CSV table of C-alpha atoms and ligand atoms in Angstrom, one decimal:
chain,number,residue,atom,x,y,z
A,1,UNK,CA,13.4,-18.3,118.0
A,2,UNK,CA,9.6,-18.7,117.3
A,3,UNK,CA,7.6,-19.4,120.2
A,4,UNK,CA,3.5,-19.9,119.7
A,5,UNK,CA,1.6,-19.5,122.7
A,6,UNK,CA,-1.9,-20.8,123.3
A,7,UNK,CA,-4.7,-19.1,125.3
A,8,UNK,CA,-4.6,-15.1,126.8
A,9,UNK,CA,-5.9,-15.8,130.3
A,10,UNK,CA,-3.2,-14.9,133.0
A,11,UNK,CA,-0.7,-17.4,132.0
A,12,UNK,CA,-0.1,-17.2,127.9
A,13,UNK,CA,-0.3,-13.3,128.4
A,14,UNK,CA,2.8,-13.8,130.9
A,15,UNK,CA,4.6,-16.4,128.8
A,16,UNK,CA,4.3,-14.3,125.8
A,17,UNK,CA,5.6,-11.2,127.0
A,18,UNK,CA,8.2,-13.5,129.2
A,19,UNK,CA,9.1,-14.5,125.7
A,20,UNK,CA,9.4,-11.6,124.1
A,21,UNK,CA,11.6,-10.5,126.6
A,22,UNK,CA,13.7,-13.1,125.4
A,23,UNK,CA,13.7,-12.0,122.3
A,24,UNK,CA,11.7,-14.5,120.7
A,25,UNK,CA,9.3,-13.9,117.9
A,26,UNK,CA,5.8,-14.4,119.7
A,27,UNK,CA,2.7,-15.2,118.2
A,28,UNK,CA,0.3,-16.0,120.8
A,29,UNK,CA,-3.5,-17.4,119.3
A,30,UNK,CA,-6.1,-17.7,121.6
A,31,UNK,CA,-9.8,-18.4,121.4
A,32,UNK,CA,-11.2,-15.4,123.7
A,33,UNK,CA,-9.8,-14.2,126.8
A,34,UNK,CA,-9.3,-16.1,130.3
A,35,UNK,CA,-10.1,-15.9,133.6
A,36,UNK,CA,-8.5,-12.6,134.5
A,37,UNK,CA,-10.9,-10.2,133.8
A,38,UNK,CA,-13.4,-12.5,135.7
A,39,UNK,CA,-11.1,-12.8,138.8
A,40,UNK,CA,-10.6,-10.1,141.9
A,41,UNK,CA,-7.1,-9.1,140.4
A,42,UNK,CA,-5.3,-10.7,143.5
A,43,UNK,CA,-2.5,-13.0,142.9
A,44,UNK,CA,-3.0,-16.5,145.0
A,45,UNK,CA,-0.2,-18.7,145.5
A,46,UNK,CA,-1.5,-20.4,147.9
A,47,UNK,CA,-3.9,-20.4,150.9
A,48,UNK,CA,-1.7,-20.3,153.6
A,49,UNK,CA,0.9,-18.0,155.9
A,50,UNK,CA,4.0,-18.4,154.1
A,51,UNK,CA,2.8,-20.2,150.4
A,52,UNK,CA,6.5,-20.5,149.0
A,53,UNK,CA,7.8,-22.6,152.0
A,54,UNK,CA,4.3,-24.9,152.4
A,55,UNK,CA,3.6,-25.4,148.8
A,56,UNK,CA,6.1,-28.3,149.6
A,57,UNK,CA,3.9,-29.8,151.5
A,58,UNK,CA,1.1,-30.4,149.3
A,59,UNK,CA,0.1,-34.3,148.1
A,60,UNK,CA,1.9,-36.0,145.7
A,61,UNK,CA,1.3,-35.2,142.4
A,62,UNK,CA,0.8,-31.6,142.9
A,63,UNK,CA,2.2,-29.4,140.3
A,64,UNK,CA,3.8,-26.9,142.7
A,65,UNK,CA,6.4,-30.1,143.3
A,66,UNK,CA,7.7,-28.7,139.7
A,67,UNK,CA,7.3,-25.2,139.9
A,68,UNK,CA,10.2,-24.1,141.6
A,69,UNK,CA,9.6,-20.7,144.2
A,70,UNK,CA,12.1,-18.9,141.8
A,71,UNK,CA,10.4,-19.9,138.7
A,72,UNK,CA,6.7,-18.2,140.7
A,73,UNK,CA,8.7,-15.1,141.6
A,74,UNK,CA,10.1,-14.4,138.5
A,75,UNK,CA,6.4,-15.0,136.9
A,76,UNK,CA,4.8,-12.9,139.4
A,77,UNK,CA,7.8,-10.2,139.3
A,78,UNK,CA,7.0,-9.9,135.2
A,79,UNK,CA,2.9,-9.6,135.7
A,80,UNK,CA,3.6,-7.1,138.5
A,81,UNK,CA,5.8,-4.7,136.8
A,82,UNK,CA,2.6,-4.4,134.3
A,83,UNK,CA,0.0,-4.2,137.1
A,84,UNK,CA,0.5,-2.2,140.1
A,85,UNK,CA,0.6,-4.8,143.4
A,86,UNK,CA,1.0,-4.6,146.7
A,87,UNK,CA,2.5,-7.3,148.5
A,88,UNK,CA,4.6,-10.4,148.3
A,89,UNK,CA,5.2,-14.5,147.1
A,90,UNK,CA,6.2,-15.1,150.6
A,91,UNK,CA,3.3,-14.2,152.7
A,92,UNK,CA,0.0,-13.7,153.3
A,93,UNK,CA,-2.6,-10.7,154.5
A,94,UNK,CA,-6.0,-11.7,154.9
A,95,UNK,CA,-9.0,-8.9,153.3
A,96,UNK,CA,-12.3,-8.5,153.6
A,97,UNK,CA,-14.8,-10.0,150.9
A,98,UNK,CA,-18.2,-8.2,149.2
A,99,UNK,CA,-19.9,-10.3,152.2
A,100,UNK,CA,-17.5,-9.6,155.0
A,101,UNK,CA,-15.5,-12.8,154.9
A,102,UNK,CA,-11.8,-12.9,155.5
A,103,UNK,CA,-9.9,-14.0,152.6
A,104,UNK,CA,-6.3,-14.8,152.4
A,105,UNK,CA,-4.3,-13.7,149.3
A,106,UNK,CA,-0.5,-12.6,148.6
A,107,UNK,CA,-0.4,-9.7,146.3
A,108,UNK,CA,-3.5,-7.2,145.6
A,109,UNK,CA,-4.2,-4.4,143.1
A,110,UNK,CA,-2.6,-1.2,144.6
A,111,UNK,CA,-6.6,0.2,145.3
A,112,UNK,CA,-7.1,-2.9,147.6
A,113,UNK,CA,-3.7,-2.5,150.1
A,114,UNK,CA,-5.4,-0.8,152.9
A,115,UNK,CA,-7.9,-3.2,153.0
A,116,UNK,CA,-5.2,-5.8,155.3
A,117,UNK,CA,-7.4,-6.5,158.3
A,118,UNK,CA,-5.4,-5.5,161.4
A,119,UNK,CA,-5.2,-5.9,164.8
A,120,UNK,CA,-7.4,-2.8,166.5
A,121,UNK,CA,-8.3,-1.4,163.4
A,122,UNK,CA,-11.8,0.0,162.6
A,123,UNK,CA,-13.6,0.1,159.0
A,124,UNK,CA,-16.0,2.1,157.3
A,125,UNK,CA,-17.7,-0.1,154.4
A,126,UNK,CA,-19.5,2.7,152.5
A,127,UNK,CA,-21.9,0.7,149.7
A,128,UNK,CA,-23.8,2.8,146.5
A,129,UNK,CA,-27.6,2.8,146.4
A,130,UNK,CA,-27.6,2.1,142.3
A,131,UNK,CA,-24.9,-0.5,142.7
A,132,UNK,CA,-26.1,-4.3,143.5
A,133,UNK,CA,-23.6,-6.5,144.9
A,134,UNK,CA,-22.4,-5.2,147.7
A,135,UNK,CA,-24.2,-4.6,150.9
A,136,UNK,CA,-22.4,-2.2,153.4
A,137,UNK,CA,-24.0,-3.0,156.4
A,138,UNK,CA,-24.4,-7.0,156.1
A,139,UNK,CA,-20.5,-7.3,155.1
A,140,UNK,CA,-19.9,-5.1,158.3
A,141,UNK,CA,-21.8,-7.0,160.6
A,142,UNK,CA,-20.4,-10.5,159.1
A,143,UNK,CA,-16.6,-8.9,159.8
A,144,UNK,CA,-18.1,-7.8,162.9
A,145,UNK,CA,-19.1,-11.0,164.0
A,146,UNK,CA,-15.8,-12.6,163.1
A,147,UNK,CA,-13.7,-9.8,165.6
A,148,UNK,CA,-12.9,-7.0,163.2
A,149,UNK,CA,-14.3,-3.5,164.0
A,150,UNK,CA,-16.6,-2.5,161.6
A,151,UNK,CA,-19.8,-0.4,160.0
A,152,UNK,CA,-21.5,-0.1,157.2
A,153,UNK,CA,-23.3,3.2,155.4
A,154,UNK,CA,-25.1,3.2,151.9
A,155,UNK,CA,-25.0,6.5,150.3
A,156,UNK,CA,-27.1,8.0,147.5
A,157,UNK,CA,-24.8,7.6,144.4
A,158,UNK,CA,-26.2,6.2,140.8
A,159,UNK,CA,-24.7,5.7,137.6
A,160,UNK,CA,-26.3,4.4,134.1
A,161,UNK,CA,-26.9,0.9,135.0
A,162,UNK,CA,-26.2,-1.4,138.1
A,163,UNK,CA,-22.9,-3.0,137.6
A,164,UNK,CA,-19.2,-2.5,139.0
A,165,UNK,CA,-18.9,-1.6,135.3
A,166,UNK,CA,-21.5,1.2,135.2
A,167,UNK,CA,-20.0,2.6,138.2
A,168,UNK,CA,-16.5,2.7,136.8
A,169,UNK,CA,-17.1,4.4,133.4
A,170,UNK,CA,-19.3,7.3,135.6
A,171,UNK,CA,-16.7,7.8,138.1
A,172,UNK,CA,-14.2,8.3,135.3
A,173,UNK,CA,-15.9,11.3,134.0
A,174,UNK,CA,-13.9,14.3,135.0
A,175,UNK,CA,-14.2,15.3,138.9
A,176,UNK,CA,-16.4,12.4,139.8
A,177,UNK,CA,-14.0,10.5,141.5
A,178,UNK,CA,-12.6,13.6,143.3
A,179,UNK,CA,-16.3,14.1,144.4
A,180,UNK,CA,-17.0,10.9,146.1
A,181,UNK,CA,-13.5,11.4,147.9
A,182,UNK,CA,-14.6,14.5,149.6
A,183,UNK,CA,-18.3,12.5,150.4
A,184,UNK,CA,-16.4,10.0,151.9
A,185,UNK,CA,-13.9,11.9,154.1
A,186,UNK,CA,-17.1,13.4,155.6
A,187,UNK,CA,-18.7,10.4,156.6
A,188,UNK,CA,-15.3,8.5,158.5
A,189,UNK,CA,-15.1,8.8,161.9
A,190,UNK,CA,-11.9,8.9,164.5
A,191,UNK,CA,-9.2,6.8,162.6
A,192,UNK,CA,-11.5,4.5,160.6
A,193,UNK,CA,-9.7,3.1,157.1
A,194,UNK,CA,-13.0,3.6,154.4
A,195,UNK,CA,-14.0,0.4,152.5
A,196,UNK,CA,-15.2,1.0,149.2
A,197,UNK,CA,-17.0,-1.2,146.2
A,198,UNK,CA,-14.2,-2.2,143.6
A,199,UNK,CA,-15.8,0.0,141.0
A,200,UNK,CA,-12.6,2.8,140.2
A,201,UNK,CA,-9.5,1.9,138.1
A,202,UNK,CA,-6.8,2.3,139.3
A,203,UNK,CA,-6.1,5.9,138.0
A,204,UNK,CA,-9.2,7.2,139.3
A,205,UNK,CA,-8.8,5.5,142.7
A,206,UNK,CA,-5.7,7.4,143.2
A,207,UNK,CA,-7.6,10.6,142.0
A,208,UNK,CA,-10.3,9.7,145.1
A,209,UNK,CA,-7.7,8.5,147.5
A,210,UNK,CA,-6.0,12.1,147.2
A,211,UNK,CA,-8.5,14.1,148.2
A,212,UNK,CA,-10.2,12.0,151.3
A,213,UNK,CA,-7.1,12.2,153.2
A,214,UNK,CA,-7.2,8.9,154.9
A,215,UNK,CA,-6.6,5.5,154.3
A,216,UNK,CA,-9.2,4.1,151.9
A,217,UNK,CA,-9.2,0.6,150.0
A,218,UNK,CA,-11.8,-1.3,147.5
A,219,UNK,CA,-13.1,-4.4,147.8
A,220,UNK,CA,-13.2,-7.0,145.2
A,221,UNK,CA,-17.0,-7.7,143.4
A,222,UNK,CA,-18.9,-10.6,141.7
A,223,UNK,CA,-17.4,-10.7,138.2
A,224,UNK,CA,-17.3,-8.6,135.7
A,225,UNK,CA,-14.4,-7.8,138.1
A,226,UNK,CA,-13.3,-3.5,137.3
A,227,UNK,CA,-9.7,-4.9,138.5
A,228,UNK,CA,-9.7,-8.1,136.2
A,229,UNK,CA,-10.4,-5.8,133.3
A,230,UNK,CA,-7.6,-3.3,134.5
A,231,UNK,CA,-5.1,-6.5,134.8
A,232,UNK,CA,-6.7,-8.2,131.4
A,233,UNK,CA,-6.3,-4.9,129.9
A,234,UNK,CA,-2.3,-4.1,131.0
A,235,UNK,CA,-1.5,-7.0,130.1
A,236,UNK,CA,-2.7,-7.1,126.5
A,237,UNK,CA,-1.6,-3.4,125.6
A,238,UNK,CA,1.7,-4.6,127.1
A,239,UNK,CA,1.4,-7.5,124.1
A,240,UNK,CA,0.9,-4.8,121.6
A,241,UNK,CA,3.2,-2.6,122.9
A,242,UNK,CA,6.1,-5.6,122.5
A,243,UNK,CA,5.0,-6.6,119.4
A,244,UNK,CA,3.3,-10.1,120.3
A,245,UNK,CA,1.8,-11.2,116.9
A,246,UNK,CA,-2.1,-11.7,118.3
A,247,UNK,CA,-4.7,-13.8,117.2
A,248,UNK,CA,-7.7,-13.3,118.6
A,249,UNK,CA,-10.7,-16.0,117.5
A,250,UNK,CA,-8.0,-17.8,116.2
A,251,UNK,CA,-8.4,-21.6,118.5
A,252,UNK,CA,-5.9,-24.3,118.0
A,253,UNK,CA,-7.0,-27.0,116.8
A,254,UNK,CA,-3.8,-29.6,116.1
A,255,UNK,CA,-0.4,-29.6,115.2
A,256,UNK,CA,2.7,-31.0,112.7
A,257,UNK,CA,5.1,-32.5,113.9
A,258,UNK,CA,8.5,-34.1,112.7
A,259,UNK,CA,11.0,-36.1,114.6
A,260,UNK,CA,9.7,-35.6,118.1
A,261,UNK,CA,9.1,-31.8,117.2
A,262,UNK,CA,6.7,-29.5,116.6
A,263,UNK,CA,6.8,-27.7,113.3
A,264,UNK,CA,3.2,-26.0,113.2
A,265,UNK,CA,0.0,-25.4,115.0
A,266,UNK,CA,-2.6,-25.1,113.0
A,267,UNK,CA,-5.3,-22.6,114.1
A,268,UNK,CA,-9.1,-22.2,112.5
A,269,UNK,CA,-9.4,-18.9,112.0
A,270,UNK,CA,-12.5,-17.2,110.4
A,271,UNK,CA,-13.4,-20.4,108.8
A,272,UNK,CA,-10.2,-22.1,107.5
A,273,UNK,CA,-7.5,-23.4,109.0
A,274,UNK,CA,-3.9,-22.0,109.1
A,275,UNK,CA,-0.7,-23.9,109.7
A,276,UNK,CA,1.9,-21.6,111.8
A,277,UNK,CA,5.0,-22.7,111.7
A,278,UNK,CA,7.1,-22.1,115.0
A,279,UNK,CA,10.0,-23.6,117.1
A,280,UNK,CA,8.2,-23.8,120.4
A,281,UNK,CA,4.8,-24.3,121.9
A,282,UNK,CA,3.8,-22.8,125.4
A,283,UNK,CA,0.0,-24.2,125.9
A,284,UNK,CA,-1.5,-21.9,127.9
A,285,UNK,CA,-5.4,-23.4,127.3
A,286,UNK,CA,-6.9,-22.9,130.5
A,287,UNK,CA,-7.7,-26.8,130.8
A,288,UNK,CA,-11.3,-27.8,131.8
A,289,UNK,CA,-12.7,-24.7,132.4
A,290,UNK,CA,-12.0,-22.9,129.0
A,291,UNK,CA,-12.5,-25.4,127.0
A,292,UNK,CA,-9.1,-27.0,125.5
A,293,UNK,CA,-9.7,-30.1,128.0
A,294,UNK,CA,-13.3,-31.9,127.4
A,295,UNK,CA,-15.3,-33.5,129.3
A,296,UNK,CA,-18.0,-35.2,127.9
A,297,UNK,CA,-21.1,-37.3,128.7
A,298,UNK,CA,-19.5,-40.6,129.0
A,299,UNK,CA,-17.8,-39.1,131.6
A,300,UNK,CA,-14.5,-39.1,129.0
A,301,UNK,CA,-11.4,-36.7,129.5
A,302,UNK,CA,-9.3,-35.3,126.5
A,303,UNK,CA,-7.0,-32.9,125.4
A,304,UNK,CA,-8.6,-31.1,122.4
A,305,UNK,CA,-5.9,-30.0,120.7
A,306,UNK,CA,-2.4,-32.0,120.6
A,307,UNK,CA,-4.4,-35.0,121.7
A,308,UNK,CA,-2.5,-35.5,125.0
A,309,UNK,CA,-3.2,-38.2,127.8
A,310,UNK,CA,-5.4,-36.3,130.9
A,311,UNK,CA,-4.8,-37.9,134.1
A,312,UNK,CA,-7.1,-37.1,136.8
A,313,UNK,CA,-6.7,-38.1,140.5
A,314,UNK,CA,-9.2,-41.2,139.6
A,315,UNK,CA,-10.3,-43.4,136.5
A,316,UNK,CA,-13.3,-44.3,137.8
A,317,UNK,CA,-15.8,-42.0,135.7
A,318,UNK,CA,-18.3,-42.5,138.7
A,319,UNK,CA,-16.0,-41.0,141.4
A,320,UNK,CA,-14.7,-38.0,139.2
A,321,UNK,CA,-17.9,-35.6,139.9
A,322,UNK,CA,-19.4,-36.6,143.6
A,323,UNK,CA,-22.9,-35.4,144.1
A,324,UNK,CA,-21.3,-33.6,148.2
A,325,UNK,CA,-22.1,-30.0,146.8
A,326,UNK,CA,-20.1,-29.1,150.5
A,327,UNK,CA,-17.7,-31.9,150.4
A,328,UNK,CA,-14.6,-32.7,149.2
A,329,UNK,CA,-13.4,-30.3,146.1
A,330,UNK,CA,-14.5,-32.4,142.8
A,331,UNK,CA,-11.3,-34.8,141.4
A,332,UNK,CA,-12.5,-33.5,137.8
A,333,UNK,CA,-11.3,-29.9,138.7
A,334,UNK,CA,-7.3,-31.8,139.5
A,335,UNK,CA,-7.2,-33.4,135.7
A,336,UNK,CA,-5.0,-32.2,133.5
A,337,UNK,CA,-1.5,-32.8,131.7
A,338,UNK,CA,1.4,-34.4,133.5
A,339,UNK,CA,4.6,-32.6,132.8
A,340,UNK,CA,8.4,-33.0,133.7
A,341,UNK,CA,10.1,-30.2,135.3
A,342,UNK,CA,10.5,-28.0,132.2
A,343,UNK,CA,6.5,-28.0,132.3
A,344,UNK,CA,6.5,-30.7,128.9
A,345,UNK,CA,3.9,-32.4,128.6
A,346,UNK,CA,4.4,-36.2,128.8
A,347,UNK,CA,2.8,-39.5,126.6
A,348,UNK,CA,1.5,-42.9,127.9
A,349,UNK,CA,5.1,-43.8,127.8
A,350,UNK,CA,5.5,-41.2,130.8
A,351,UNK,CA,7.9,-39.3,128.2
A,352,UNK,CA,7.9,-35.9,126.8
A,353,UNK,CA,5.3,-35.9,124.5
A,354,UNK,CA,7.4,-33.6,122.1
A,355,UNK,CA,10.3,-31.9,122.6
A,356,UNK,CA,9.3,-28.5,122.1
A,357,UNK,CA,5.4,-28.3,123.9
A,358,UNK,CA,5.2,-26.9,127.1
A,359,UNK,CA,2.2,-26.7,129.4
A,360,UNK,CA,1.5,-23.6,131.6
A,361,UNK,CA,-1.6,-22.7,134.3
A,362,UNK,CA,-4.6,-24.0,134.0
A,363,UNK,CA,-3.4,-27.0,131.8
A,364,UNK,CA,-1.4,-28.8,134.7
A,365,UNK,CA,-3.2,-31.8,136.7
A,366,UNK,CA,-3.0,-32.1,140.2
A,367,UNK,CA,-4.3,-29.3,141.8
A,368,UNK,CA,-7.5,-27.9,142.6
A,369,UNK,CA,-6.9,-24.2,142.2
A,370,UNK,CA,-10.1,-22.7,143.2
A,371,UNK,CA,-10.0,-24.5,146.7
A,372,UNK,CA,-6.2,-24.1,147.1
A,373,UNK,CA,-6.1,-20.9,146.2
A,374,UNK,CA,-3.1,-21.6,144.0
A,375,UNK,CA,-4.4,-20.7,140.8
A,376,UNK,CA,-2.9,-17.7,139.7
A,377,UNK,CA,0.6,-19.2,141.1
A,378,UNK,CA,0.9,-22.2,139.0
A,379,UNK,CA,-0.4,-19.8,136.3
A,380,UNK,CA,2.9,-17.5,136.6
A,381,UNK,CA,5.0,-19.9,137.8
A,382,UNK,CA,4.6,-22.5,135.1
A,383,UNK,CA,4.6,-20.1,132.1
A,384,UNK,CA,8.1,-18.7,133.7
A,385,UNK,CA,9.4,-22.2,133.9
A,386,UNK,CA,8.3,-23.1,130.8
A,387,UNK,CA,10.1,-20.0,128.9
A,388,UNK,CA,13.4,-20.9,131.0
A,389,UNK,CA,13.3,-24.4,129.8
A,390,UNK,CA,12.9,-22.4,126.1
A,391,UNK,CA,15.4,-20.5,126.4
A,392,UNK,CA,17.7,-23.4,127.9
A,393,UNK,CA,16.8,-25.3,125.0
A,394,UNK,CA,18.2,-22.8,122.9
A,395,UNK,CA,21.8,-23.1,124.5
B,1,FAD,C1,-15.1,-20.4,139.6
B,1,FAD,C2,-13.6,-20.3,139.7
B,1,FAD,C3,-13.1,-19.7,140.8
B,1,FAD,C4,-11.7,-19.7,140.9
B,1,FAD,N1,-11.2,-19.0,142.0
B,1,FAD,C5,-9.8,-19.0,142.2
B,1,FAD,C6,-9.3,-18.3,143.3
B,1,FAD,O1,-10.0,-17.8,144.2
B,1,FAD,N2,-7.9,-18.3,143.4
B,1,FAD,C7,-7.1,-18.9,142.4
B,1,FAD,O2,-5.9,-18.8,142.6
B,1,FAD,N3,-7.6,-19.5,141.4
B,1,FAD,C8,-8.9,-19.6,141.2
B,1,FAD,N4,-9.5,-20.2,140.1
B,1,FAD,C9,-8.5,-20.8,139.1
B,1,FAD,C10,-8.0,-19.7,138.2
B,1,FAD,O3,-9.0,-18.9,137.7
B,1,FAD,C11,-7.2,-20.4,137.1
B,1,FAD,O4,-6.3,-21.3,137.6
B,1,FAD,C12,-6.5,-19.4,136.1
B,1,FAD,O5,-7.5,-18.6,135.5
B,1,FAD,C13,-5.8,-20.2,135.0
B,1,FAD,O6,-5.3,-19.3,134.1
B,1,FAD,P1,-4.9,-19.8,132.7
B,1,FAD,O7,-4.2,-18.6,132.0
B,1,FAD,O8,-4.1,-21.0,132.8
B,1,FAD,O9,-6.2,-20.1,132.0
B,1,FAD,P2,-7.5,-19.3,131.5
B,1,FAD,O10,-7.6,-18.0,132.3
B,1,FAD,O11,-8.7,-20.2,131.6
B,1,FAD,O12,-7.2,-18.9,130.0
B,1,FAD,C14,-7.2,-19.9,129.0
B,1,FAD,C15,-7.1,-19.3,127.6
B,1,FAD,O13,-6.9,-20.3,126.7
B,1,FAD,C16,-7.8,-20.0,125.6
B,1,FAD,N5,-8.1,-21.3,124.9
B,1,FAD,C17,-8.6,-22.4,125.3
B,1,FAD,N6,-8.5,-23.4,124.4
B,1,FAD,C18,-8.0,-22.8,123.3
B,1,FAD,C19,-7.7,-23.3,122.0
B,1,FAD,N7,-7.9,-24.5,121.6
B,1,FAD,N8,-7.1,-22.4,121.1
B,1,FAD,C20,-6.8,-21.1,121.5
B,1,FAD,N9,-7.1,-20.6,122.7
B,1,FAD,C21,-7.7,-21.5,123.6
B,1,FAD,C22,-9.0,-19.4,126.2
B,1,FAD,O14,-9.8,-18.6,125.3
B,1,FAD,C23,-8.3,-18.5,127.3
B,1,FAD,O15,-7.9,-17.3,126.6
B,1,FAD,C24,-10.8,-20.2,139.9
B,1,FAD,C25,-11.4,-20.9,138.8
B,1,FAD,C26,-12.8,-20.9,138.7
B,1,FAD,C27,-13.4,-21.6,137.5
């Protein structure tokens, strides 16, 4: 079996090695890489106490009326045994934010764990003097505010350059991170759990967390995200590693097709145009925000590669973007493909559009993941539930 997979953001790098677990032949193509490596490195199903059980509950239309809770546990189960988590599908802990807001989320990086705001707890938010985003003592008076027990310290600490980035390539010199553990143990006080900036991979957090002796978490940045990378990075070795056939700068551009099927997808690549032949399609495109949906200035929606129909919540191209900055979540950010329950996209005709296309993550209408905090969910779920249907298919 041959299955091509479109786009390398969280869900075509899950479908492909979902795939190839199968033992399909996968060649994924993708333009550049997704949202991952911009994102915290949490997994968001949904943002609420028990996701699997209220995603039911969401309006009509939503795509989580599809994705099964099965179908997001086997999708988050595959990208967790490739990036170390902490937590569960079925609930959620709430964590502090770079500003000291509380954010709910289901699974973190393993660096991030200690960071679940409890009852009677006390933190320690230690910031970097060379590091910009993050601001010890103004996120520790905003958790403050809000109930939570809380201070903030900056300490002397550069590195070449400003960035989360900077921070994480000094700290992985030899002893650094070992160093800052001890500086830290010094400065915590009774039982207080130490916040840090999200700046350490994971391998050098554990190095740090060793030799502080206490509990100590990071807290997710601004992107470029040092845990994004981590995940973007796991993720694609893992591709190698399993012998995922990768395109990169290779972006779909249409398809052949024969009797209801998809034969080939034909991808530009340095300049011409290649026809891969394959039994399956899984596109994983991103939608609207990476490009493979367009919205232009006539206010026009469309798919930019199998020329799909886009449905969004309303046709009237004056209501899609609202000017209410603070209101309602924009109805363009809910348009996308409308697929059946083995995540195939359907035609005008409100049929499959071909037998052998599926849809996964950021391609599905309905939802408004950034609001909902469902993004990453329908990313896993989808591209699970699209492999099943595959592999079903095969039978
Ligand atoms: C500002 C912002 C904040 C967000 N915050 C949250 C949040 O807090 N919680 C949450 O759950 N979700 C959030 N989301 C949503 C979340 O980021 C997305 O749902 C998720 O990244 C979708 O993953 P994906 O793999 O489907 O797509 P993407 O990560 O967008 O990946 C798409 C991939 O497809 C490739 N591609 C596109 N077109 C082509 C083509 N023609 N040929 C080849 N390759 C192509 C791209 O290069 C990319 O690799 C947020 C989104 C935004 C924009």
């Amino acid at each position: 079996m041959r299955t091509l997979v479109i786009g390398a953001g969280i869900a075509g790098l899950t479908a492909a090695l979902m795939a190839r677990a199968e033992g399909h032949t996968v060649t994924l193509v993708t333009k550049g890489f997704g949202g991952l490596q911009l994102s915290h490195g949490t997994v968001d199903i949904l943002d609420a106490e028990r996701p699997l059980e209220e995603k039911d509950n969401l309006p009509e239309g939503h795509p989580y009326h599809l994705i099964t809770a099965n179908s997001i546990k086997a999708g988050v189960d595959t990208f967790a045994s490739y990036v170390p988590l902490a937590g569960s599908c079925e609930e959620t802990k709430i964590y502090p934010t770079a500003l000291g807001a509380l954010r709910r989320t289901s699974l973190v990086p393993v660096s991030m764990a200690s960071g679940e705001i409890t009852e009677g707890a006390s933190y320690l938010l230690v910031g970097f003097s060379g590091l910009k985003d993050f601001y010890p003592l103004l996120a520790a008076e905003n958790l403050s505010r809000q109930g939570v027990k809380a201070r903030g310290v900056k300490i002397e600490l550069t590195a070449p350059g400003d960035t989360a980035l900077a921070f994480s390539r000094s700290l992985a010199e030899p002893g650094a991170a070992e160093n800052l553990g001890r500086r830290l143990s010094e400065l915590a006080e009774g039982e207080e759990i130490i916040g840090i900036p999200a700046v350490l991979r994971q391998s050098d957090f554990d190095n740090l967390a060793k030799v502080t002796g206490r509990s100590i978490f990071q807290i997710p940045l601004p992107p470029p995200s040092v845990p994004g990378l981590d995940a973007n990075e796991r993720l694609r070795a893992a591709c190698q590693e399993a012998r995922v056939r990768f395109f990169l700068n290779g972006q779909a551009v249409g398809a052949l097709s024969e009797g209801g099927c998809i034969t080939a997808v034909k991808v530009q690549i340095a300049g011409s145009i290649k026809e891969i032949p394959t039994d399956a399609v899984i596109y994983a495109g991103g939608g609207l925000e990476s490009g493979a949906i367009l919205f232009d200035s006539y206010r026009t929606l469309a798919d930019t590669v199998f020329g799909l129909p886009v449905s969004a919540p309303t046709t009237d191209p004056a209501q899609i973007l609202h000017g209410d900055y603070n209101g309602d979540p924009q109805p363009l950010f809910a348009c996308g493909l409308t697929v059946d329950a083995d995540m195939r996209p359907l035609n005008d005709k409100g049929e499959p559009a071909f037998a052998n296309l599926y849809a996964a993550g950021g391609m599905l209408a309905g939802a408004q993941r950034a609001h909902e905090k469902s993004g990453e969910g329908i990313a896993l779920g989808s591209a699970a539930q699209a492999v099943a249907a595959i592999v079903r298919s095969q039978s």
